[in-house]
Amino acid sequence: MGDVDAVDQELEGEENLVAAAKHLVRALGSNKNLTSNMKKVLADLGSQLSTMATIRDDKAEEVSEIEEQLNIFQEKIMSGEADQSMIWHSVPNESSGYLDAVDEIRKLIERLDSLCLNKNGHEKELLRRAHDVLQMAMGRLEEEFRHMLVQNRQPFEPEHMSFRSSEEDIMDESFSYGDDSFEESLQRDSLSRTSEEIIIDLVDPDVIPDLRGIANLMFLSNYDHECCQAYVIARKDALDECLFILEMEKLSIEDVLKMEWGNLNSKIKRWVWATKIFVRIYLASEKLLCEQIFGEFGPVNAACFVEASKASMLQLLNFGEAVSIGPHKPEKLFCILDMYEVLADLLPDIDALYADNVGSPIRIEYHEVLRRLGDSVRVTFMEFENAIASYTTSSPFAGGGIHHLTKYVMNYIRTLTDYSETLNFLLKNHDKEEICSLSADENPAKEVENLNRSSSCNFSPMALCYRSITSILESKLQDKSKMFKDVSLQHLFLMNNIHYMAQKVKSSELRVIFGDNWIRKHNGKFQQHAMEYQRATWSSILALLKDDGNSNSSSVSKTQLKERFRRFYAAFEEVYKTQTAWLIPNIQLREDLRISTSQKVIHAYRTFESRHKNHISDKHIKYSADDLQNYLLDFFEGSSKSLHNPHRR
């Protein structure tokens, strides 16, 4: 009551002061000695005093009206505060009524602010009350805003977006050269590089108008910071949950660097899959949600989106950075290329999503991680080449078949053709000698020197590197062939491996990269080794079937004939025992060499036998020509047999 009395006394004092001033003016005006000018001044003063009295009366009336309205709206807001349930879960009219009441409070504050208020007047007290009520209402609206964002969040279900866990396809961490199954382990995971952008509802569309209405009122009431903060907190949690659903763990760079390759490989493949979904679908939808709620507020819209998504994006980028600085082992190249390509593919999306200045830190970090992954691709590619050049073994490759190194290298570069465009882009700005780093010792044929001289052929950077790599491989194969003591096996080994190389190029996308000239050259190489094999194996044996230029069979004694047949059979049996254990994996190549060998050996044997069969007893003819021809079919099967074994076939 004391405050009310003080206000009444203040108003009464103002009225008395104005009344006294009017009385003084009237008293002075009745003075007959005043000049006309003085009377005019007194008249103007009286008029002003009357106006002041009128204004004061109008102002008092307006303040009284404001107070009455404030009481009504305050009661409405306080009744809402008393109810602990969420307003927007109640009757729809209640929420709209609450918003209207808060908006009216805001307008009352504007009216009070527009009045010329006394510092300690009744109006100031009303203004303080109005601000307190508005602050209470804003706290409630902030809570309702956050609650609506959380409770009306739409479930994110990426099940329809397939991800094939490839843990079973993991390569060994070492530079392994396994069996034929290793070829399948290098096959690239299927990943659409141009998946269609899909916009989904992250929040129930029915509540968007309510969210926008709350945001508008909070912004008008200068509570924009609180509104944005509520949005960022709610949506940041939603984005974190999205990454959790996509099974993207929060890993530090140290965690990634310590990870075993098998586990890391699986996580990289999931990262590639999840990053595309997160950016193309979830972030694009998040951007739209921000625009639906804050679109009228210009830069605030972008700022809210950036703040909400920043932590999640940096989590993804930190993983990419960790992989880029890890050990550059050859088996990692495919995964790093997948990471680079998905980031390069999403680059326009990121530049559009974070186009504003507020998003520039994320754009810059994204470009930096992309650059680092590109550098990692180049270094890892060179490590692959170095690994081939430095590969050593202390024992010959059993059976002379296709070496694991040959399979590894050819399947490795064949799989890399899926990334031709990316590799050519990343390699084109680097020195050819740096990328194709063969030395003269590693490449006796000086293939690189020939490539450098043939720059007019316009080989792509990738083609130059591939030719360099296969040249290193051939050099290594030459070294490995020398581990065989048998010269025939040396040539068989080189024939097998060079034929494998030529077939891999001819039957795949490698043909475009290497060209037909390379294929013809290597076809000639393996055919030459086939001829050298035949010469080394059969020349001395077939020499036993020659008549030393003398066509007269009678000049050859029976003893000599028997000895020559005996020595031929012994030599054939030894070759049979040895070369049935040798291996030619390619069926067509195996048949071709058998036919070619049969034509030479069987023809020579038939001729020799027919010439001398009348001069020697049949008991000294151990095998017929047909027998020998059938025995040649056992060659190169990889399983040693003996003609002294009656169950050899």
XYZ file of C-alpha atoms in Angstrom:
649
model
C 0.000 0.000 0.000
C 2.952 2.261 0.607
C 3.898 2.257 -3.087
C 0.332 3.080 -4.149
C 0.143 5.942 -1.643
C 3.449 7.271 -2.920
C 2.170 7.178 -6.485
C -1.076 8.946 -5.447
C 0.877 11.576 -3.578
C 3.115 12.080 -6.632
C 0.126 12.547 -8.934
C -1.548 14.862 -6.423
C 1.655 16.898 -6.228
C 1.794 17.278 -9.980
C -1.846 18.430 -10.092
C -1.285 21.009 -7.359
C 1.780 22.332 -9.185
C -0.095 22.831 -12.450
C -3.065 24.428 -10.635
C -0.766 26.850 -8.826
C 0.900 27.804 -12.101
C -2.492 28.489 -13.695
C -3.571 30.657 -10.718
C -0.381 32.658 -10.980
C -0.936 33.276 -14.666
C -4.496 34.491 -14.018
C -3.321 36.799 -11.217
C -0.631 38.322 -13.368
C -3.013 38.615 -16.272
C -5.358 40.840 -14.247
C -2.609 43.351 -13.678
C -3.519 46.478 -15.713
C 0.076 47.659 -15.888
C 1.193 44.769 -18.131
C 2.172 45.527 -21.659
C 0.537 43.740 -24.586
C 3.624 41.582 -25.136
C 3.687 40.478 -21.527
C 0.014 39.601 -21.728
C 0.682 37.537 -24.870
C 3.482 35.604 -23.123
C 1.246 34.889 -20.155
C -1.519 33.717 -22.496
C 0.862 31.281 -24.264
C 2.098 29.979 -20.923
C -1.442 29.373 -19.796
C -2.188 27.476 -22.981
C 0.893 25.280 -22.524
C -0.041 24.536 -18.925
C -3.502 23.481 -20.074
C -1.938 21.203 -22.737
C 0.391 19.658 -20.152
C -2.555 18.948 -17.944
C -4.382 17.284 -20.855
C -1.321 15.177 -21.821
C -0.858 14.154 -18.237
C -4.462 13.114 -18.047
C -4.235 11.143 -21.345
C -0.995 9.479 -20.256
C -2.506 8.506 -16.944
C -5.461 7.036 -18.791
C -3.169 5.065 -21.179
C -1.047 3.773 -18.314
C -4.172 2.668 -16.543
C -5.295 0.845 -19.683
C -1.890 -0.820 -20.067
C -1.952 -1.906 -16.456
C -5.381 -3.426 -16.889
C -4.288 -5.338 -20.000
C -1.062 -6.426 -18.338
C -3.024 -7.921 -15.482
C -5.167 -9.912 -17.912
C -2.289 -11.294 -19.989
C -0.142 -11.916 -16.933
C -2.893 -14.046 -15.467
C -3.104 -15.998 -18.746
C 0.635 -16.638 -18.761
C 0.797 -17.468 -15.060
C -2.006 -19.985 -15.418
C 0.083 -21.660 -18.136
C 3.064 -21.728 -15.827
C 1.027 -23.412 -13.134
C 0.234 -26.275 -15.522
C 3.316 -28.513 -15.702
C 2.248 -30.234 -18.922
C 3.503 -29.050 -22.289
C 1.160 -26.432 -23.718
C 1.457 -27.713 -27.286
C 0.342 -31.154 -26.125
C -2.932 -29.673 -24.848
C -5.879 -28.287 -26.763
C -4.611 -26.495 -29.912
C -6.456 -23.277 -29.037
C -4.570 -23.095 -25.754
C -1.201 -22.903 -27.478
C -2.343 -20.226 -29.890
C -3.926 -18.323 -26.998
C -0.696 -18.520 -25.070
C 1.257 -17.157 -28.016
C -1.246 -14.331 -28.437
C -0.926 -13.426 -24.747
C 2.868 -13.362 -24.941
C 2.735 -11.249 -28.076
C 0.418 -8.793 -26.337
C 2.868 -8.524 -23.441
C 5.577 -7.733 -25.973
C 3.410 -5.015 -27.503
C 2.619 -3.540 -24.058
C 6.336 -3.264 -23.407
C 6.760 -1.399 -26.678
C 3.948 1.016 -25.668
C 5.466 1.591 -22.260
C 8.855 2.174 -23.819
C 7.319 4.784 -26.127
C 5.947 6.830 -23.200
C 8.068 9.511 -21.599
C 8.359 7.804 -18.251
C 9.368 9.250 -14.927
C 12.393 7.519 -13.538
C 10.660 6.366 -10.434
C 7.110 6.550 -11.694
C 4.325 4.035 -11.711
C 4.962 3.409 -15.406
C 8.454 2.137 -14.641
C 7.040 -0.375 -12.239
C 4.621 -1.569 -14.892
C 7.478 -1.882 -17.376
C 9.497 -3.979 -14.949
C 6.516 -6.234 -14.348
C 5.937 -6.636 -18.081
C 9.583 -7.575 -18.678
C 9.465 -10.128 -15.870
C 6.343 -11.712 -17.316
C 7.858 -11.734 -20.814
C 11.066 -13.308 -19.540
C 9.068 -16.029 -17.806
C 7.072 -16.633 -20.976
C 10.221 -16.770 -23.114
C 11.692 -19.393 -20.810
C 8.548 -21.429 -21.236
C 8.560 -20.988 -25.018
C 12.209 -22.000 -25.188
C 11.376 -25.156 -23.270
C 8.359 -25.878 -25.472
C 10.408 -25.215 -28.612
C 13.124 -27.667 -27.605
C 10.557 -30.234 -26.448
C 8.707 -30.105 -29.765
C 11.941 -30.551 -31.704
C 12.870 -33.597 -29.651
C 9.482 -35.283 -29.268
C 8.493 -34.835 -32.908
C 11.789 -36.062 -34.331
C 11.174 -38.480 -37.190
C 12.985 -41.829 -37.006
C 15.960 -42.088 -39.354
C 15.973 -45.528 -40.954
C 18.733 -46.094 -43.516
C 17.944 -49.811 -43.821
C 16.796 -49.331 -47.412
C 20.264 -48.012 -48.236
C 22.285 -51.200 -48.480
C 25.698 -51.580 -46.914
C 27.489 -54.876 -47.410
C 29.834 -55.483 -44.532
C 33.109 -56.447 -46.149
C 34.964 -57.752 -43.132
C 35.233 -61.097 -44.891
C 37.013 -59.391 -47.802
C 39.803 -57.879 -45.753
C 43.322 -58.245 -47.104
C 46.195 -59.178 -44.873
C 48.157 -56.271 -43.484
C 51.407 -57.613 -44.895
C 52.283 -57.294 -48.569
C 50.708 -60.653 -49.274
C 50.724 -62.625 -52.527
C 48.056 -65.249 -51.916
C 46.395 -67.818 -54.118
C 43.711 -67.170 -56.717
C 41.198 -66.188 -54.042
C 43.343 -63.110 -53.521
C 42.015 -61.760 -56.815
C 38.499 -61.618 -55.400
C 39.727 -59.866 -52.257
C 40.773 -56.924 -54.402
C 37.405 -56.448 -56.037
C 35.928 -53.066 -55.307
C 32.821 -52.708 -53.177
C 29.789 -51.617 -55.124
C 29.135 -47.967 -54.335
C 26.992 -45.657 -56.374
C 28.992 -42.524 -57.096
C 25.929 -40.552 -58.159
C 23.231 -41.498 -55.710
C 20.095 -39.404 -55.956
C 19.649 -36.744 -53.299
C 16.723 -37.553 -51.033
C 15.063 -35.034 -48.717
C 13.376 -36.547 -45.679
C 11.312 -35.074 -42.852
C 13.539 -34.905 -39.800
C 10.700 -33.439 -37.720
C 6.976 -34.100 -38.040
C 5.806 -31.596 -40.709
C 2.656 -30.863 -38.686
C 4.626 -29.048 -35.967
C 6.740 -26.902 -38.312
C 4.206 -24.007 -38.271
C 4.202 -24.048 -34.452
C 8.002 -24.094 -34.307
C 8.149 -21.239 -36.768
C 5.555 -19.289 -34.762
C 7.511 -19.684 -31.522
C 10.747 -18.699 -33.281
C 9.144 -15.603 -34.786
C 7.817 -14.441 -31.426
C 11.111 -15.091 -29.634
C 12.994 -13.174 -32.302
C 10.555 -10.251 -32.119
C 11.004 -10.241 -28.353
C 14.830 -10.103 -28.670
C 15.194 -13.652 -27.369
C 16.712 -14.875 -30.650
C 19.875 -16.161 -28.941
C 17.870 -18.393 -26.602
C 15.765 -19.706 -29.483
C 18.815 -20.530 -31.616
C 20.544 -22.156 -28.675
C 17.545 -24.410 -28.046
C 17.471 -25.404 -31.726
C 21.207 -26.116 -31.900
C 21.178 -28.277 -28.761
C 18.201 -30.343 -29.937
C 19.422 -30.808 -33.508
C 23.038 -31.454 -32.544
C 21.807 -34.400 -30.479
C 19.757 -35.579 -33.464
C 22.766 -35.402 -35.781
C 24.872 -37.316 -33.261
C 22.155 -39.953 -33.106
C 22.181 -40.188 -36.903
C 25.905 -40.992 -36.893
C 25.264 -43.525 -34.155
C 22.592 -45.202 -36.300
C 25.080 -45.242 -39.182
C 27.531 -46.909 -36.756
C 30.083 -44.135 -36.946
C 32.045 -44.196 -33.705
C 33.707 -41.148 -32.218
C 37.370 -42.003 -32.735
C 40.361 -39.800 -32.086
C 43.237 -39.651 -34.538
C 45.280 -41.684 -32.055
C 42.553 -44.357 -31.941
C 42.609 -44.668 -35.722
C 46.394 -44.819 -35.942
C 46.526 -47.626 -33.365
C 43.821 -49.690 -35.087
C 44.660 -53.026 -36.710
C 44.240 -52.981 -40.463
C 41.428 -55.532 -40.540
C 39.272 -53.432 -38.231
C 40.287 -50.155 -39.875
C 39.489 -51.455 -43.350
C 35.962 -52.345 -42.266
C 35.472 -48.930 -40.644
C 36.753 -47.112 -43.737
C 34.249 -48.890 -45.952
C 31.439 -48.038 -43.550
C 32.687 -44.424 -43.392
C 32.493 -44.141 -47.182
C 28.923 -45.444 -47.158
C 27.818 -43.390 -44.146
C 29.397 -40.110 -45.290
C 27.439 -40.088 -48.540
C 24.164 -40.789 -46.738
C 24.890 -38.246 -44.015
C 25.727 -35.398 -46.396
C 23.382 -36.142 -49.305
C 20.335 -37.044 -47.250
C 20.629 -35.991 -43.641
C 22.483 -32.672 -43.935
C 20.433 -31.637 -46.952
C 17.283 -32.352 -44.933
C 18.716 -30.530 -41.910
C 19.383 -27.477 -44.061
C 15.775 -27.504 -45.242
C 14.479 -27.826 -41.678
C 16.549 -24.803 -40.665
C 15.150 -22.803 -43.567
C 11.580 -23.794 -42.692
C 11.967 -22.483 -39.140
C 14.463 -19.618 -39.469
C 14.190 -18.754 -43.147
C 12.833 -15.258 -42.433
C 15.833 -14.282 -40.349
C 18.591 -14.295 -42.980
C 22.072 -15.140 -41.625
C 20.604 -16.702 -38.477
C 19.325 -19.584 -40.593
C 22.827 -20.471 -41.833
C 24.378 -19.938 -38.398
C 21.976 -22.377 -36.735
C 22.605 -25.017 -39.391
C 26.383 -24.686 -39.077
C 26.359 -24.785 -35.283
C 24.078 -27.823 -35.202
C 26.057 -29.833 -37.787
C 29.616 -28.694 -37.094
C 30.551 -31.351 -34.535
C 29.182 -34.219 -36.654
C 30.953 -33.047 -39.800
C 34.240 -32.624 -37.950
C 33.847 -36.132 -36.534
C 33.681 -37.518 -40.084
C 36.521 -35.317 -41.311
C 38.767 -36.208 -38.380
C 38.523 -39.856 -39.354
C 39.488 -38.992 -42.929
C 42.446 -36.971 -41.708
C 43.613 -39.814 -39.455
C 43.546 -42.291 -42.340
C 45.459 -39.866 -44.576
C 48.359 -39.577 -42.134
C 48.548 -43.268 -41.262
C 51.070 -45.749 -42.721
C 50.907 -45.783 -46.525
C 50.719 -49.522 -47.065
C 49.726 -50.742 -50.558
C 46.636 -52.629 -49.386
C 45.173 -49.325 -48.133
C 45.177 -47.649 -51.539
C 41.712 -48.818 -52.585
C 40.096 -47.659 -49.344
C 41.855 -44.299 -49.487
C 40.729 -43.872 -53.084
C 37.157 -44.637 -52.038
C 37.432 -42.005 -49.309
C 38.904 -39.458 -51.700
C 36.281 -40.103 -54.353
C 33.329 -39.826 -51.995
C 34.646 -36.518 -50.636
C 35.320 -35.253 -54.156
C 31.843 -36.363 -55.209
C 30.264 -34.542 -52.255
C 32.349 -31.384 -52.657
C 29.603 -29.425 -54.519
C 27.114 -30.450 -51.826
C 29.379 -29.229 -49.034
C 30.151 -25.952 -50.814
C 26.417 -25.353 -51.214
C 25.456 -26.385 -47.680
C 28.150 -24.207 -46.100
C 28.191 -21.404 -48.660
C 27.869 -18.568 -46.132
C 30.824 -17.046 -44.326
C 29.792 -18.725 -41.108
C 30.299 -22.088 -42.808
C 33.745 -21.291 -44.211
C 35.688 -23.120 -41.417
C 33.945 -26.385 -42.302
C 34.444 -25.802 -46.029
C 38.142 -25.105 -45.475
C 38.592 -28.186 -43.304
C 36.750 -30.320 -45.859
C 38.987 -29.134 -48.700
C 42.060 -29.737 -46.551
C 41.104 -33.340 -45.736
C 40.375 -33.941 -49.424
C 43.829 -32.604 -50.315
C 45.503 -34.782 -47.687
C 43.744 -37.900 -48.929
C 44.885 -37.051 -52.467
C 48.477 -36.766 -51.243
C 48.056 -40.069 -49.419
C 46.864 -41.734 -52.641
C 50.004 -40.600 -54.473
C 52.354 -41.723 -51.706
C 50.594 -45.082 -51.280
C 50.697 -45.691 -55.031
C 54.452 -45.141 -54.971
C 54.747 -47.452 -51.951
C 53.012 -50.153 -53.994
C 55.656 -49.761 -56.683
C 58.435 -49.786 -54.087
C 56.994 -52.916 -52.477
C 57.202 -54.754 -55.810
C 60.766 -53.586 -56.400
C 61.876 -54.620 -52.908
C 60.140 -58.007 -52.833
C 62.590 -60.866 -52.289
C 62.352 -64.614 -51.821
C 65.033 -67.177 -51.086
C 63.505 -70.210 -52.794
C 62.246 -70.935 -56.334
C 58.519 -71.072 -57.034
C 57.500 -74.738 -57.098
C 56.325 -76.110 -60.431
C 57.106 -72.979 -62.422
C 53.498 -71.783 -62.312
C 52.137 -68.255 -61.951
C 53.868 -66.502 -59.092
C 51.784 -64.895 -56.340
C 53.564 -61.611 -57.048
C 52.368 -61.687 -60.653
C 48.780 -62.343 -59.606
C 48.901 -59.660 -56.949
C 50.338 -56.957 -59.194
C 48.117 -57.627 -62.203
C 44.909 -57.915 -60.176
C 45.924 -54.870 -58.161
C 46.369 -52.635 -61.199
C 43.318 -54.131 -62.906
C 41.177 -53.168 -59.901
C 42.725 -49.701 -59.940
C 41.259 -49.119 -63.403
C 37.960 -48.373 -61.635
C 39.709 -45.249 -60.368
C 41.372 -44.243 -63.652
C 39.885 -40.763 -63.772
C 40.848 -40.013 -60.183
C 44.352 -41.440 -60.497
C 45.060 -39.567 -63.713
C 43.910 -36.355 -62.018
C 46.049 -36.934 -58.916
C 49.129 -38.073 -60.845
C 49.077 -35.622 -63.744
C 50.683 -32.732 -61.864
C 53.558 -34.794 -60.491
C 56.899 -35.501 -62.077
C 56.832 -38.657 -64.210
C 60.207 -39.760 -62.902
C 58.983 -39.340 -59.327
C 55.933 -41.514 -59.921
C 57.533 -44.056 -62.235
C 60.674 -44.422 -60.178
C 62.476 -47.320 -61.842
C 66.242 -47.487 -61.788
C 68.395 -49.023 -64.501
C 69.261 -51.910 -62.162
C 65.623 -52.677 -61.515
C 64.808 -52.523 -65.208
C 67.581 -53.860 -67.423
C 65.411 -53.290 -70.477
C 65.349 -49.576 -69.580
C 61.610 -49.457 -70.100
C 61.304 -46.113 -68.373
C 63.901 -44.581 -70.608
C 61.897 -45.790 -73.582
C 58.726 -44.328 -72.068
C 60.397 -40.993 -71.537
C 61.519 -40.951 -75.153
C 57.987 -41.807 -76.322
C 56.292 -38.772 -74.824
C 54.842 -38.066 -78.249
C 52.585 -41.087 -77.717
C 50.675 -39.057 -75.139
C 50.475 -41.792 -72.527
C 48.297 -40.875 -69.573
C 50.020 -40.549 -66.169
C 48.341 -43.784 -65.124
C 49.518 -45.616 -68.272
C 53.098 -44.504 -67.660
C 52.932 -45.764 -64.097
C 51.360 -49.075 -65.102
C 54.030 -49.705 -67.705
C 56.663 -48.862 -65.141
C 55.130 -51.268 -62.620
C 54.872 -54.168 -65.085
C 58.453 -53.513 -66.128
C 59.544 -53.861 -62.499
C 57.485 -57.044 -62.263
C 59.153 -58.530 -65.340
C 62.546 -57.688 -63.912
C 61.631 -59.467 -60.681
C 60.363 -62.479 -62.604
C 63.650 -62.673 -64.498
C 65.478 -62.743 -61.169
C 63.183 -65.431 -59.781
C 63.540 -67.598 -62.887
C 67.277 -67.810 -62.257
C 66.586 -69.640 -58.998
C 65.621 -72.704 -61.071
C 68.621 -74.870 -61.930
C 66.788 -76.346 -64.904
C 66.934 -73.957 -67.861
C 63.752 -75.494 -69.284
C 61.894 -74.634 -66.095
C 63.253 -71.091 -66.198
C 61.629 -70.562 -69.592
C 58.420 -72.347 -68.577
C 58.131 -70.088 -65.516
C 58.620 -66.921 -67.578
C 56.236 -68.194 -70.248
C 53.513 -68.796 -67.634
C 53.870 -65.438 -65.935
C 54.226 -63.258 -69.024
C 51.282 -65.056 -70.623
C 49.252 -64.349 -67.458
C 50.191 -60.664 -67.656
C 49.259 -60.435 -71.330
C 45.924 -62.191 -70.784
C 45.018 -59.933 -67.856
C 45.624 -56.873 -69.986
C 43.907 -58.256 -73.059
C 40.754 -59.389 -71.240
C 40.112 -56.311 -69.094
C 39.961 -52.524 -69.071
C 43.769 -52.605 -68.888
C 43.790 -53.057 -72.665
C 42.810 -49.407 -73.149
C 45.586 -48.272 -70.809
C 48.403 -50.477 -72.133
C 47.407 -50.575 -75.792
C 47.571 -53.331 -78.400
C 51.277 -52.797 -79.077
C 52.099 -53.777 -75.493
C 49.940 -56.893 -75.835
C 51.598 -57.931 -79.106
C 55.028 -57.399 -77.599
C 54.272 -59.601 -74.593
C 52.557 -62.246 -76.690
C 55.813 -62.460 -78.574
C 57.743 -62.704 -75.304
C 55.864 -65.663 -73.863
C 55.886 -67.439 -77.241
C 59.644 -66.972 -77.387
C 59.994 -68.525 -73.931
C 57.839 -71.459 -75.088
C 60.240 -72.028 -77.982
C 63.227 -71.716 -75.654
C 61.643 -74.252 -73.302
C 61.255 -76.753 -76.152
C 64.774 -76.182 -77.327
C 66.242 -76.606 -73.845
C 64.175 -79.722 -73.076
C 64.085 -81.656 -76.325
C 67.036 -80.680 -78.528
C 69.487 -83.125 -76.969
C 66.857 -85.870 -76.786
C 65.742 -85.471 -80.392
C 69.393 -85.530 -81.423
C 69.360 -89.230 -80.485
C 66.832 -89.806 -83.269
C 68.959 -88.284 -85.984
C 71.081 -90.392 -88.331
C 74.037 -88.031 -88.425
C 73.261 -87.150 -92.035
C 73.571 -90.758 -93.227
C 70.293 -91.968 -94.725
C 71.521 -95.556 -95.085
C 70.063 -97.369 -92.062
C 72.199 -100.426 -92.737
C 75.297 -98.435 -91.852
C 73.994 -98.173 -88.252
C 74.728 -101.310 -86.273
C 72.027 -103.035 -84.293
C 74.005 -102.370 -81.158
C 74.010 -98.670 -81.892
C 70.295 -98.708 -82.670
C 69.446 -100.498 -79.444
C 71.585 -98.037 -77.483
C 69.983 -95.040 -79.126
C 66.454 -96.342 -78.466
C 67.437 -97.161 -74.873
C 68.916 -93.711 -74.303
C 65.885 -92.008 -75.904
C 63.445 -93.945 -73.703
C 65.508 -93.206 -70.593
C 65.638 -89.503 -71.441
C 61.895 -89.384 -72.209
C 61.052 -91.168 -68.939
C 63.185 -88.706 -66.984
C 61.508 -85.730 -68.681
C 58.129 -87.351 -68.064
C 58.851 -87.814 -64.371
C 60.115 -84.242 -64.008
C 57.720 -82.268 -66.168
C 54.486 -83.933 -65.095
C 55.227 -82.126 -61.802
C 55.569 -78.815 -63.601
C 52.492 -76.667 -63.979
C 50.878 -74.621 -66.724
C 47.683 -73.315 -65.078
C 46.163 -71.887 -68.248
C 44.382 -74.751 -70.030
C 44.718 -73.310 -73.520
C 48.405 -72.522 -73.082
C 48.981 -76.017 -71.693
C 47.253 -77.639 -74.664
C 49.086 -75.455 -77.165
C 52.479 -76.371 -75.713
C 51.598 -80.065 -75.598
C 50.510 -80.020 -79.240
C 53.586 -78.115 -80.336
C 55.852 -80.492 -78.385
C 54.011 -83.549 -79.694
C 54.401 -82.396 -83.296
C 58.163 -82.169 -82.881
C 58.824 -85.200 -80.672
C 56.326 -87.694 -82.077
C 57.131 -86.804 -85.679
C 60.847 -87.338 -85.048
C 60.177 -90.605 -83.218
C 57.826 -91.988 -85.922
C 60.363 -91.182 -88.611
C 63.242 -92.810 -86.702
C 61.191 -95.887 -85.751
C 59.854 -96.472 -89.267
C 63.347 -96.166 -90.745
C 64.918 -98.727 -88.380
C 62.080 -101.051 -87.338
C 63.297 -103.748 -89.780
C 66.797 -103.688 -88.300
C 65.910 -104.224 -84.652
C 63.765 -106.639 -82.711
C 60.341 -105.509 -81.490
C 61.387 -106.293 -77.923
C 63.652 -103.267 -78.025
C 60.726 -100.958 -79.024
C 59.492 -100.051 -75.548
C 56.874 -97.448 -76.521
C 54.899 -96.833 -79.668
C 54.458 -93.358 -81.103
C 50.849 -93.382 -79.872
C 52.035 -94.283 -76.355
C 54.413 -91.341 -76.309
C 51.738 -89.028 -77.625
C 49.407 -90.088 -74.825
C 52.158 -89.682 -72.241
C 52.709 -86.106 -73.355
C 49.123 -85.395 -72.237
C 50.278 -85.913 -68.635
C 52.762 -83.051 -68.832
C 52.321 -79.780 -66.885
C 49.552 -81.013 -64.562
C 51.510 -80.238 -61.395
C 51.609 -83.852 -60.160
C 54.739 -85.958 -60.640
C 54.262 -89.337 -62.327
C 56.561 -92.123 -63.413
C 56.434 -94.405 -66.438
C 57.826 -97.200 -64.252
C 54.553 -97.122 -62.282
C 51.999 -99.464 -63.932
C 49.164 -97.335 -62.450
C 50.605 -94.076 -63.681
C 47.478 -93.156 -65.640
